[in-house]
Coordinates of C-alpha atoms in Angstrom, one line a residue:
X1 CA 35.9 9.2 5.2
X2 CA 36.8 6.2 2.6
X3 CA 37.1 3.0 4.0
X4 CA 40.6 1.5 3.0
X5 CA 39.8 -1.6 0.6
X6 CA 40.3 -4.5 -1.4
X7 CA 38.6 -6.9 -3.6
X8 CA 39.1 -10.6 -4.7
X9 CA 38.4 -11.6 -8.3
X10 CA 39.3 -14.2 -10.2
X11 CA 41.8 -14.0 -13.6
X12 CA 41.4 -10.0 -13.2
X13 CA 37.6 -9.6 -14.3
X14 CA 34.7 -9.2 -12.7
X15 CA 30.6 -9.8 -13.5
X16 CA 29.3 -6.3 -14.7
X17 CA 27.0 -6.3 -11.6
X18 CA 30.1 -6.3 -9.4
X19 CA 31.7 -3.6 -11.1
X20 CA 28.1 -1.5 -10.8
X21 CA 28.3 -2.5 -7.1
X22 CA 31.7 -1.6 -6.9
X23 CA 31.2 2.5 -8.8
X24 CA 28.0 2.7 -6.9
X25 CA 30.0 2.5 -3.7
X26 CA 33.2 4.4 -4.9
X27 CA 32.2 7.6 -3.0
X28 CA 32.3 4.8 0.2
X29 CA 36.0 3.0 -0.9
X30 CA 39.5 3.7 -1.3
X31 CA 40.5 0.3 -3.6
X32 CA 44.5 -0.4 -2.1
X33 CA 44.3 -3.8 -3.5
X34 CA 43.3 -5.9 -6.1
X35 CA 44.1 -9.2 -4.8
X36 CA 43.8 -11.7 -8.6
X37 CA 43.6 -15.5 -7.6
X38 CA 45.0 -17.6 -10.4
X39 CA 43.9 -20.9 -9.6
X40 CA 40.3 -20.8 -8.6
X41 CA 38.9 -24.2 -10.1
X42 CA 35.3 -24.9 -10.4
X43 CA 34.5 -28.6 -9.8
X44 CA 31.8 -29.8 -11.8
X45 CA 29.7 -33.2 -11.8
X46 CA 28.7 -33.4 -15.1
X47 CA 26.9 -36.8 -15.3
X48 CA 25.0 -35.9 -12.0
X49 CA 24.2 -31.8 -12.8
X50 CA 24.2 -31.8 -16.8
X51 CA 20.7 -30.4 -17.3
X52 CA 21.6 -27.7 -14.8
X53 CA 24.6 -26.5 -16.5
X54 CA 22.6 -26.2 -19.6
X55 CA 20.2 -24.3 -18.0
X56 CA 22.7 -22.2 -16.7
X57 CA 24.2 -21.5 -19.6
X58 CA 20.6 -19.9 -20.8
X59 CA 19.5 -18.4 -17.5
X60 CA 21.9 -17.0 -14.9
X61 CA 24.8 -16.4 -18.4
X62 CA 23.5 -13.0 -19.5
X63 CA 24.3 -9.6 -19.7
X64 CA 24.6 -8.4 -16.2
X65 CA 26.9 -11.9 -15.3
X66 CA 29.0 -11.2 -18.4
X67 CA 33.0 -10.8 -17.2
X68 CA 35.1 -7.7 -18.0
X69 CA 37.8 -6.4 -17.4
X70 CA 38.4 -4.1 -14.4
X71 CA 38.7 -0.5 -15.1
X72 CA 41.9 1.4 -15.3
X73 CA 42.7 2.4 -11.5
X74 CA 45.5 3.6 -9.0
X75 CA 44.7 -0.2 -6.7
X76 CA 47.9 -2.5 -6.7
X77 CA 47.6 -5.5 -8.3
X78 CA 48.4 -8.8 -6.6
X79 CA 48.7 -12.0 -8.2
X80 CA 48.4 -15.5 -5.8
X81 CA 47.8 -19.0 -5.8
X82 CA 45.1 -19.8 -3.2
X83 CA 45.8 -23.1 -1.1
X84 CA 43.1 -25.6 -0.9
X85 CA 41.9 -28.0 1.6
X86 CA 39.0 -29.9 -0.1
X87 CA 36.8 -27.5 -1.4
X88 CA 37.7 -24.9 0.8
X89 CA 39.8 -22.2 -0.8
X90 CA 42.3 -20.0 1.7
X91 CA 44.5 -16.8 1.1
X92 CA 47.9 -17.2 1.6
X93 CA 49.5 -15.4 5.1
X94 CA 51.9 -13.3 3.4
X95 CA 48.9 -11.9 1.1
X96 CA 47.0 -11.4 4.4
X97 CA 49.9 -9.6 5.7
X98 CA 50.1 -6.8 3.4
X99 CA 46.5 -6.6 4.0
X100 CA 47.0 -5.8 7.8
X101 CA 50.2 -3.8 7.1
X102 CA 48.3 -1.5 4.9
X103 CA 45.1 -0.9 7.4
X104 CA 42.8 -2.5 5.0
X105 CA 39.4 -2.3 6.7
X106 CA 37.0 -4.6 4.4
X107 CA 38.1 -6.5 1.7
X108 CA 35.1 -7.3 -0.8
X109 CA 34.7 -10.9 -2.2
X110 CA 33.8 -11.4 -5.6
X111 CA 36.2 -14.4 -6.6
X112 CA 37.3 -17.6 -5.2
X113 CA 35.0 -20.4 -4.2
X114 CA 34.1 -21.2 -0.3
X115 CA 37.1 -19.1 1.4
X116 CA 38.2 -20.3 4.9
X117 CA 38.3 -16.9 7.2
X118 CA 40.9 -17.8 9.7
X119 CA 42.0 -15.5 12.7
X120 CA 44.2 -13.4 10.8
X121 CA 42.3 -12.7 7.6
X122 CA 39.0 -12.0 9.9
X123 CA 40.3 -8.5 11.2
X124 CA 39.7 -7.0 7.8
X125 CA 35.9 -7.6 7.5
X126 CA 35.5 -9.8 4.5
X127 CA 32.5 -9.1 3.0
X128 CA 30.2 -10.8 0.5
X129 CA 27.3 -11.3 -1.8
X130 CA 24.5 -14.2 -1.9
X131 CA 21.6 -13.9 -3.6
X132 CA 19.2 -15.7 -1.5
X133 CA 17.1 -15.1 1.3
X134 CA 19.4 -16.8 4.5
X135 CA 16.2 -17.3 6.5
X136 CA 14.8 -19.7 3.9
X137 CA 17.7 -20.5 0.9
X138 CA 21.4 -20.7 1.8
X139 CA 23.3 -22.1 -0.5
X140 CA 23.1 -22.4 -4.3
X141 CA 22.1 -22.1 -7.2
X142 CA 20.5 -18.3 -6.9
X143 CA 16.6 -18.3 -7.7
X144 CA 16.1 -22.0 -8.6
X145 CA 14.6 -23.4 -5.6
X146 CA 12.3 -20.4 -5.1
X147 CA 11.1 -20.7 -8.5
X148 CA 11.0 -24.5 -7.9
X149 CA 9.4 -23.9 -4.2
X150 CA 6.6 -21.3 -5.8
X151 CA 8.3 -18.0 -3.8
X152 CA 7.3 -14.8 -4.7
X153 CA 10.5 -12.6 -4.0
X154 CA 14.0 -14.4 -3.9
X155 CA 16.4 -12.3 -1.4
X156 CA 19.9 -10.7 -1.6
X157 CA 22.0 -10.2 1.0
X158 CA 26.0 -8.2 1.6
X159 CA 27.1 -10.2 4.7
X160 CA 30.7 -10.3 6.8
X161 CA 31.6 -13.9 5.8
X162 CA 32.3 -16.6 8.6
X163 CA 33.5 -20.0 8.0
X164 CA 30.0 -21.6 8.5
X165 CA 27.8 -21.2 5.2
X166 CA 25.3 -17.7 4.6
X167 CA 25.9 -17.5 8.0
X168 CA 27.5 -14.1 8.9
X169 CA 26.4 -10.7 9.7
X170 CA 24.2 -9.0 7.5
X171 CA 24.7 -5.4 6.7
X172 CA 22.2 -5.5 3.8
X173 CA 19.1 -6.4 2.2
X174 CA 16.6 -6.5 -0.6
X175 CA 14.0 -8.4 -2.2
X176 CA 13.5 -9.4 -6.3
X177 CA 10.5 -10.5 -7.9
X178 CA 10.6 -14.1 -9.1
X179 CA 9.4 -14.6 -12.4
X180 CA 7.6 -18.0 -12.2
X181 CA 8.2 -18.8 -16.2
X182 CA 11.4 -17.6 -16.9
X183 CA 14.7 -18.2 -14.6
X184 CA 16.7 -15.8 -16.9
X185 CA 14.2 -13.2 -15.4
X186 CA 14.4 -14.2 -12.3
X187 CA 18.2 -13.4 -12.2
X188 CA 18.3 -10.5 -14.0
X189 CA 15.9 -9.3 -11.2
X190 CA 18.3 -10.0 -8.8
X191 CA 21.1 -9.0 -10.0
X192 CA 20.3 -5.7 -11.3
X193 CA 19.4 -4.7 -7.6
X194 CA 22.7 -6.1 -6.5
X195 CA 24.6 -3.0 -7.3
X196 CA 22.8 -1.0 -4.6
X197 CA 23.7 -3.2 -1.8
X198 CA 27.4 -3.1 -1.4
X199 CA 27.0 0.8 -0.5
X200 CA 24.3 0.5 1.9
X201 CA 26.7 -2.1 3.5
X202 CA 29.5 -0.4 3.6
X203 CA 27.6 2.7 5.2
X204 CA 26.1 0.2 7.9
X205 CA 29.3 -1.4 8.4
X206 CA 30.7 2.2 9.5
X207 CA 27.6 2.6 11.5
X208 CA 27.8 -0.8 13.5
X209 CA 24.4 -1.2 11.8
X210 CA 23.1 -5.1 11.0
X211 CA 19.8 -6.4 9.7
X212 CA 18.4 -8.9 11.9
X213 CA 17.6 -11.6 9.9
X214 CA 17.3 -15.1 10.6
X215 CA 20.2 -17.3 9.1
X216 CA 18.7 -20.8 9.9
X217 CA 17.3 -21.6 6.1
X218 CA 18.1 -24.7 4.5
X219 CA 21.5 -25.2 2.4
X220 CA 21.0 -25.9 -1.0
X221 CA 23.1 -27.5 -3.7
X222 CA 23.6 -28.1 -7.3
X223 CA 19.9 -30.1 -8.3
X224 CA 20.3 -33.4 -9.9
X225 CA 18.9 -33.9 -13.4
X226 CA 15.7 -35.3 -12.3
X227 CA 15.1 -32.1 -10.1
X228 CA 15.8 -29.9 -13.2
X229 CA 13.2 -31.7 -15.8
X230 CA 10.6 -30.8 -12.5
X231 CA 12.1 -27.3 -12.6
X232 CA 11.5 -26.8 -16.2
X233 CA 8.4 -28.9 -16.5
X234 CA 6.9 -26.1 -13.6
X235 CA 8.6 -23.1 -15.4
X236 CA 6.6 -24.5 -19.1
X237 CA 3.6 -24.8 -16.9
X238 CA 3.5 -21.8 -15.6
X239 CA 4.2 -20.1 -18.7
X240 CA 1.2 -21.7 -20.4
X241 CA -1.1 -20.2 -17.3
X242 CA 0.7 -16.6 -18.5
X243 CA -0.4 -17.5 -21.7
X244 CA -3.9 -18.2 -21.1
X245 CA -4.4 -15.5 -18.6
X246 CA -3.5 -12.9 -21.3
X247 CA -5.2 -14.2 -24.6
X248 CA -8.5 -14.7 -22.5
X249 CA -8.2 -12.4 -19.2
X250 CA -8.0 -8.7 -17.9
X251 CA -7.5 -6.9 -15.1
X252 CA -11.1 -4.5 -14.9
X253 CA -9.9 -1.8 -12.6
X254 CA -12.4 0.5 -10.9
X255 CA -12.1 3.2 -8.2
X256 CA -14.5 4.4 -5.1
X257 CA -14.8 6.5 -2.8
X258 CA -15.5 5.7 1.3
X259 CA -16.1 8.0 4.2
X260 CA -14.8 4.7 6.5
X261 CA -10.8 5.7 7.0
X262 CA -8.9 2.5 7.7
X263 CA -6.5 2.3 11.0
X264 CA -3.4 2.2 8.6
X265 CA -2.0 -0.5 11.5
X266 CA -1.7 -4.1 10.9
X267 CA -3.2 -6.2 8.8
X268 CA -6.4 -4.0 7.6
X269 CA -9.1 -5.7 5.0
X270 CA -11.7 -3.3 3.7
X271 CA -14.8 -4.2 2.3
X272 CA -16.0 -3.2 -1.2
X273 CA -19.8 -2.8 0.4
X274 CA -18.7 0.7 2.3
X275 CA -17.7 2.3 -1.1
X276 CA -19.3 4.6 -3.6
X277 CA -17.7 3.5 -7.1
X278 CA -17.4 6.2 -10.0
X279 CA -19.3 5.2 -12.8
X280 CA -17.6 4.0 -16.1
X281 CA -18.3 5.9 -19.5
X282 CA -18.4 3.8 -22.6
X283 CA -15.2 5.3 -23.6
X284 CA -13.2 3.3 -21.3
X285 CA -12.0 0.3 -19.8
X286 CA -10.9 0.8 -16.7
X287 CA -10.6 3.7 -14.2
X288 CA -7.2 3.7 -11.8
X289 CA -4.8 5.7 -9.7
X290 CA -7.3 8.3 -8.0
X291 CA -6.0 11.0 -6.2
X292 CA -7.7 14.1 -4.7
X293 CA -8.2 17.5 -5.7
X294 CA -6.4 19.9 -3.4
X295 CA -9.4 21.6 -2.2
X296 CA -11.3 18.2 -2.3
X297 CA -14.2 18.8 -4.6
X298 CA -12.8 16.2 -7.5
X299 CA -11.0 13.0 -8.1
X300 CA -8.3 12.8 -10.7
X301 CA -7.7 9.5 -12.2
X302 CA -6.6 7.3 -15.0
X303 CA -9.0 6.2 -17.5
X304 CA -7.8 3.5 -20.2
X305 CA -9.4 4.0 -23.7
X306 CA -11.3 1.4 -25.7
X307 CA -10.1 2.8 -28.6
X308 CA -6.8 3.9 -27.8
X309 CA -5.3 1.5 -25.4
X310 CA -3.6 4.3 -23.5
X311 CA -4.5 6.5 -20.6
X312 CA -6.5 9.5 -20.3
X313 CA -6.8 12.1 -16.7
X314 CA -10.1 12.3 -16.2
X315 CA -11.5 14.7 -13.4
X316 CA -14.4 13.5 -11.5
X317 CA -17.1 16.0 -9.9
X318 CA -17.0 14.5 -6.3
X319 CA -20.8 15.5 -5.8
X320 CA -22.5 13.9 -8.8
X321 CA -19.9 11.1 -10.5
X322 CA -21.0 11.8 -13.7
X323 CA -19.8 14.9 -14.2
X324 CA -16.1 13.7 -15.9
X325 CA -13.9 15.7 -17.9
X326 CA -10.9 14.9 -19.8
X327 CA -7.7 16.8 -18.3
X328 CA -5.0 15.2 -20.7
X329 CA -5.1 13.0 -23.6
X330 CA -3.3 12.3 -26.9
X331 CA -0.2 10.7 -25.0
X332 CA -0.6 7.9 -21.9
X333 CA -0.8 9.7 -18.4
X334 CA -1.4 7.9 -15.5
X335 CA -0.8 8.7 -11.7
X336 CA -2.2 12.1 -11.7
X337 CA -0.8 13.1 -8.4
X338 CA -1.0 16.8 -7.3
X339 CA 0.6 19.2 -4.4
X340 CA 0.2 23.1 -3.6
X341 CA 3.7 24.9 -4.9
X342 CA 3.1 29.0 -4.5
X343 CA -0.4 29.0 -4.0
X344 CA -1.3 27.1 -7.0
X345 CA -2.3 24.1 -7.3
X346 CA -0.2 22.0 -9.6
X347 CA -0.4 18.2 -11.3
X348 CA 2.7 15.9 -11.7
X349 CA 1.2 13.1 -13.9
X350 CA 3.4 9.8 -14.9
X351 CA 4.6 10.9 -18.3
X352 CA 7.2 7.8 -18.1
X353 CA 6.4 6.2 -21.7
X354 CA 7.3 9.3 -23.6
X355 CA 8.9 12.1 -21.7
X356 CA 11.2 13.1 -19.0
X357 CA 9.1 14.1 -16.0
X358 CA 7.3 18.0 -15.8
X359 CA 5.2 19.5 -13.4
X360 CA 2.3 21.7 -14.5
X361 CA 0.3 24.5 -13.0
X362 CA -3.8 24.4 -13.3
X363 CA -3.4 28.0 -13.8
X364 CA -3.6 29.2 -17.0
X365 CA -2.1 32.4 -16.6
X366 CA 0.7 30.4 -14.9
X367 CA 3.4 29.0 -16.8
X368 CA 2.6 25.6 -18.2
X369 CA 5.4 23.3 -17.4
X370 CA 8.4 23.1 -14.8
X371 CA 11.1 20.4 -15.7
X372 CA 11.9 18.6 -13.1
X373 CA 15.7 19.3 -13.2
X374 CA 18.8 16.8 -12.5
X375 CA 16.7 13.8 -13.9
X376 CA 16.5 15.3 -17.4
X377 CA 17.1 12.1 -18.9
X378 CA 15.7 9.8 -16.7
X379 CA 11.9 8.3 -17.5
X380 CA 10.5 8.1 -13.7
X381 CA 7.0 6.4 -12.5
X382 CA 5.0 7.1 -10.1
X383 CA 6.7 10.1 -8.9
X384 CA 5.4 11.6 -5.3
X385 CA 6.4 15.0 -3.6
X386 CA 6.5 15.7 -0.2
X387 CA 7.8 19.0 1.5
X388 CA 9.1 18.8 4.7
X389 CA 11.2 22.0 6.8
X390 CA 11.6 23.8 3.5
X391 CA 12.5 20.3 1.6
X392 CA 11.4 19.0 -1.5
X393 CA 11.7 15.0 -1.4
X394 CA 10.6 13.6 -4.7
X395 CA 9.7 9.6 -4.3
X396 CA 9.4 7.1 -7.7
X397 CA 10.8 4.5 -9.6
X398 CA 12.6 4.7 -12.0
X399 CA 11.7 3.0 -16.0
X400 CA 15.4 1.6 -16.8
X401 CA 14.8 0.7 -20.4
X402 CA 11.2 2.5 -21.5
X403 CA 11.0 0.4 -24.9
X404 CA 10.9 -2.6 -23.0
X405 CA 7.3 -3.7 -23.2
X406 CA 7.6 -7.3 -21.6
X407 CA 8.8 -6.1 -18.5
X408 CA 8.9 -8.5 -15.6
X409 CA 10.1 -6.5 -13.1
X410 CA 7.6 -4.6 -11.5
X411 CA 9.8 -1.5 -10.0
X412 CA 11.5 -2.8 -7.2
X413 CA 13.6 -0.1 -5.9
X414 CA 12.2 3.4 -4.5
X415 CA 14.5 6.2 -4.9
X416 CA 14.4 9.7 -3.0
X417 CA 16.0 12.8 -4.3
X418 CA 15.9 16.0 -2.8
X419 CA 15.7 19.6 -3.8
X420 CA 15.1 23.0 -1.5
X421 CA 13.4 24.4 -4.4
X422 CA 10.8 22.9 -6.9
X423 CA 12.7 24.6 -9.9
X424 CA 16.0 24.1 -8.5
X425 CA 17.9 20.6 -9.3
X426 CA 16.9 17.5 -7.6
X427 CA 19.8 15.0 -6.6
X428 CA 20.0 11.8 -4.5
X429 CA 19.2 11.6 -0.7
X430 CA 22.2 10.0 0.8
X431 CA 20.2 6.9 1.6
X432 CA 18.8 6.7 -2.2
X433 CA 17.5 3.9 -2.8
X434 CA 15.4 3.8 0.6
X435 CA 13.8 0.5 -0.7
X436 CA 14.3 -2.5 -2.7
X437 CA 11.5 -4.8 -2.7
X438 CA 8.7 -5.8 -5.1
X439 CA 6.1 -6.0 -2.2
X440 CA 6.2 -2.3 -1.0
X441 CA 8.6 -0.1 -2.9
X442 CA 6.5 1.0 -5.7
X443 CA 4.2 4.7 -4.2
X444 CA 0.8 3.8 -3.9
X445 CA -0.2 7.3 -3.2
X446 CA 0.6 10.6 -1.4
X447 CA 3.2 10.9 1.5
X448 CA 0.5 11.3 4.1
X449 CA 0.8 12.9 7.2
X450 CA -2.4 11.9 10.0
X451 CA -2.6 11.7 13.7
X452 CA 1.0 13.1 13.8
X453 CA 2.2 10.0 11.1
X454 CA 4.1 10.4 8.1
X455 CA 2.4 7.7 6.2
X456 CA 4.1 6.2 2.6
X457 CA 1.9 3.9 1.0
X458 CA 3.8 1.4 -1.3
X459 CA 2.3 -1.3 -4.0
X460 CA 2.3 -5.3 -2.8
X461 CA 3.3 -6.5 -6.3
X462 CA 4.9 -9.5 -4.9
X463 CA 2.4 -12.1 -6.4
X464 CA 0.0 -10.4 -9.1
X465 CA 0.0 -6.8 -10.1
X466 CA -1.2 -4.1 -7.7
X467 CA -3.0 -6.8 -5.2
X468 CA -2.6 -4.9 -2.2
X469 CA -1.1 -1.9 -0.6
X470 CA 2.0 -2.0 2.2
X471 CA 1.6 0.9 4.6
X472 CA 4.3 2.8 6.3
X473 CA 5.5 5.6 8.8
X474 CA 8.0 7.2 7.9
X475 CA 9.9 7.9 11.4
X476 CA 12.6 10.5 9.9
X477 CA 12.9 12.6 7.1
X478 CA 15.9 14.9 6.8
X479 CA 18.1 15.8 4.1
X480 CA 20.4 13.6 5.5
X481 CA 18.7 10.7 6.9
X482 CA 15.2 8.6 6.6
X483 CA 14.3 5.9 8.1
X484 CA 10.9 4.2 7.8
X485 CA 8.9 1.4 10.0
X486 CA 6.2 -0.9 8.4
X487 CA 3.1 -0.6 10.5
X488 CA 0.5 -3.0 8.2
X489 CA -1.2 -4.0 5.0
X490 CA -4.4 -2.9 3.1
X491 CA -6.6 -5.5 1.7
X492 CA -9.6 -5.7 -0.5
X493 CA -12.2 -8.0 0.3
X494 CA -13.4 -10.0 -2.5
X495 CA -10.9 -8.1 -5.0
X496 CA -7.7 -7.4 -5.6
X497 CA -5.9 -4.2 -4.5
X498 CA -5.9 -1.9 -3.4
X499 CA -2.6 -0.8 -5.4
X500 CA -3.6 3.2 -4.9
X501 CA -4.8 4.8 -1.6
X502 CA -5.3 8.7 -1.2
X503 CA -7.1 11.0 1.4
X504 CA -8.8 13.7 1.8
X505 CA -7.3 16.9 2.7
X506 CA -9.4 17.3 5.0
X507 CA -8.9 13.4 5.7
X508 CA -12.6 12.6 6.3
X509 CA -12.7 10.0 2.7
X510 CA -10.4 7.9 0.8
X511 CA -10.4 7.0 -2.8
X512 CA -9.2 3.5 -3.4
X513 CA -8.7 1.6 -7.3
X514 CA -9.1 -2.4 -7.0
X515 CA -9.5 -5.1 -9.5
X516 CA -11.0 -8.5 -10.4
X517 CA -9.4 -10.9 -13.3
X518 CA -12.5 -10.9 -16.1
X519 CA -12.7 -13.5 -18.7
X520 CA -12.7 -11.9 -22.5
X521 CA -12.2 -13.2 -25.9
X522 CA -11.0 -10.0 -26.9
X523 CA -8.3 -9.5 -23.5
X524 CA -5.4 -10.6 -25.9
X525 CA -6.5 -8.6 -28.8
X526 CA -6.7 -5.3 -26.3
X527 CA -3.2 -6.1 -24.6
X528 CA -1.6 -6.4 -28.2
X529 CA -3.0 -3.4 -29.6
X530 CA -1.8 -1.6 -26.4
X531 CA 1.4 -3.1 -26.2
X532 CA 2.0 -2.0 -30.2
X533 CA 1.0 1.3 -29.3
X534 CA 2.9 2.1 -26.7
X535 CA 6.3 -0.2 -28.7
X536 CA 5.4 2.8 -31.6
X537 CA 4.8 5.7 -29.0
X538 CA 8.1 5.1 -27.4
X539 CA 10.5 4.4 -30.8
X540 CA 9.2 7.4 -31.3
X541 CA 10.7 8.8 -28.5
X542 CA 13.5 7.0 -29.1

């Protein structure tokens, strides 16, 4: 059942994040009321905050902050003049009134300036955004002082507003990366995950769900000018060290195999001295994402070419390394994951950079390719099945823009879908996306189920790339609900990763893929050619 609803904006637009929020929710709201304030005023110290404004102006302006106007609808509209006592903004009672008279139940809050929630106003659950992690940055502006304060992740939160600042009940939460050369990254991280949250809170709202999460952080304000040439003297910095790190630097990726089965509980560091690495041909740079066989004889895995910059499967002869064959070529595969559908074996690589994702048996005489159907025209990464009481779930992230080859943001949100049949159409799980975080939302491997534990293995790429694994147990798994418990953290010793953990199926080994940073003169030449072929592979596409 819809909740009955408002929303407060300011001069009858909205920032096309809010309006993403608001039609990712719409299956969760009846919009009554469009309540339009007409005389929100921004105070602004120009002298003191002038470096800040131009920053602003080239950073947290862009296209998901751009206004518009709100989409043609059956809501009422109401025009009113907000009272104001200092900088404290407050909605007039007879507005409040027709709020209470209609059985609004939330009203949603993306105008105004600081609103004063008095008695009558807080029956109808006025909920809002701040990006910012309460337990550390309360306040404003969004992303600066993480950036500033060398964070990894900057928060987002959907919480019931109070009168004391980012203060209130949460009902939701996710994490961005932060982008330590580039604010305008940093918020377009941020808020392109925003439009998640509003449904998630509405749904825990209903439920008389919160996240517990501490509220106690500092509050922040509008940084002087002085504070903003530090800002930007760190961001140039910082961007230099990106620089350097990618003219002259590499990440050499290998993989191994280990009979020694970590706990997958706590904080777990495994040593590289327990593992058998497969050897390297000439061919390639680096070896990555290993996954099993299904009768457990070979590793699959992605091998980078020298010569083409983009990644082969190889399969690996478990019993003498050597033995390596080329599966797929021409195109870049990676993620060679594969699952049992009808008694054949089949392989769902990442196909991301140039096609729509397929499934494929390793039977000839079986038909070659199954498209995976409802996400047609969606380029997916990573993608992980998992059958469960006659369920398909299907776990990955999901490549927004694949022509983007700078991108910063290293798949922050998980999404499930569901199907009861591999060739039947997938759609969303009604908790889609399950996870929003650039420390463990990215599959680091199969859905893994040991010592009666549903295990999801998610990528740490909160700091560099792939530099260690987040382990979970998935508690429930229904087509209607999932809920999922972190239990620890996977380590290498003396090397990053790992950012891909598989078993066994008889779950006596593991293969692992980890990295250390290699100096190169011809690292900047290699990442150029790659990133030009893969710009040409995908306007291909395109």
């Amino acid at each position: 059942m819809k909740l009955r609803a408002a929303i407060i904006i300011d001069q009858l637009s909205a920032a096309k994040w809010q309006l993403d929020a608001l039609n990712e929710a719409s299956d969760q709201l009846e919009i009554v009321y469009v309540l339009n304030c007409v005389n929100t005023k921004k105070k602004r110290k120009l002298v003191k905050n002038f470096f800040y404004y131009v920053l602003n102006f080239f950073s947290l302006r862009n296209y998901q902050t751009k206004m518009q106007s709100l989409p043609d609808s059956t809501a009422k509209i109401v025009n009113f003049e907000s009272d104001y006592n200092k900088n404290w903004q407050t909605i007039p009672d007879n507005i409040v009134q027709k709020l209470i008279d209609k059985k609004i139940e939330v009203v949603i809050k993306f105008g105004m300036g600081l609103l004063r929630i008095d008695e009558k106003l807080s029956q109808c659950n006025v909920l809002s955004f701040h990006h910012g992690n309460p337990s550390k940055y309360r306040g404003r502006p969004p992303g600066f002082y993480e950036i500033l304060n060398g964070e990894k992740k900057s928060g987002v939160i959907v919480q019931k507003l109070t009168n004391k600042l980012d203060a209130g009940t949460v009902y939701a939460f996710a994490e961005s990366k932060v982008v330590n050369f580039s604010y305008r990254q940093t918020a377009l991280n941020f808020y392109s995950i925003s439009k998640y949250l509003l449904r998630r809170a509405i749904n825990n709202l209903n439920n008389g769900s919160q996240i517990e999460i501490s509220k106690n952080g500092k509050s922040h304000y509008l940084p002087s000018n002085l504070i903003v040439l530090l800002f930007v003297y760190k961001m140039v910095s910082n961007l230099l060290r990106k620089i350097i790190y990618g003219l002259f630097f590499e990440k050499r990726w290998r993989v191994a195999v280990s009979d020694n089965l970590p706990k997958f509980n706590g904080v777990e560091v495994i040593s590289k001295d327990s593992f058998k690495e497969v050897p390297i041909t000439v061919n390639y740079n680096f070896y990555a994402d290993p996954f099993f066989s299904i009768d457990g004889k070979s590793i699959r895995l992605e091998a980078l070419g020298n010569k083409s910059g983009v990644g082969d499967i190889l399969e690996v002869n478990l019993e003498d390394m050597n033995k390596q064959r080329v599966m797929m070529t021409g195109k870049h595969y990676s993620y060679p994951y594969a699952f049992v559908y009808e008694d054949n074996e089949y392989l769902m690589p990442e196909v991301a950079s140039h096609s729509s994702q397929y499934v494929f048996s390793l039977d000839s005489n079986k038909e070659s390719h199954i498209t995976i159907k409802g996400l047609e025209n969606k380029r997916i990464v990573d993608a992980t099945l998992y059958q469960k009481d006659g369920w398909w779930y299907l776990f990955f992230g999901l490549k927004d823009n694949p022509l983007n080859v700078l991108d910063y943001n290293p798949l922050t949100v998980l999404n499930l879908w569901i199907s009861n049949d591999l060739r039947n159409p997938f759609k969303p799980h009604p908790n889609s996306p399950i996870c929003i975080s650039p420390a463990m939302a990215r599959m680091g491997g199969n859905i893994t189920l040991i010592n009666n534990r549903i295990l999801r293995f998610g990528q740490n790429s909160e700091g560099e790339y792939g530099e260690s694994l987040s382990v979970f147990e998935i508690k429930e798994l229904t087509p209607t609900s999932y809920i999922e418990t972190h239990r620890g953290s996977i380590f290498m010793e003396n090397a990053k990763g790992p950012h891909c953990l598989n078993l066994s199926p008889d779950l006596s080994k593991i293969v692992v893929d980890y990295y250390e940073n290699k100096f190169s003169f011809l690292a900047g030449f290699r990442r150029f050619k790659a990133m030009l072929l893969k710009l040409r592979s995908n306007k291909s596409k395109s």
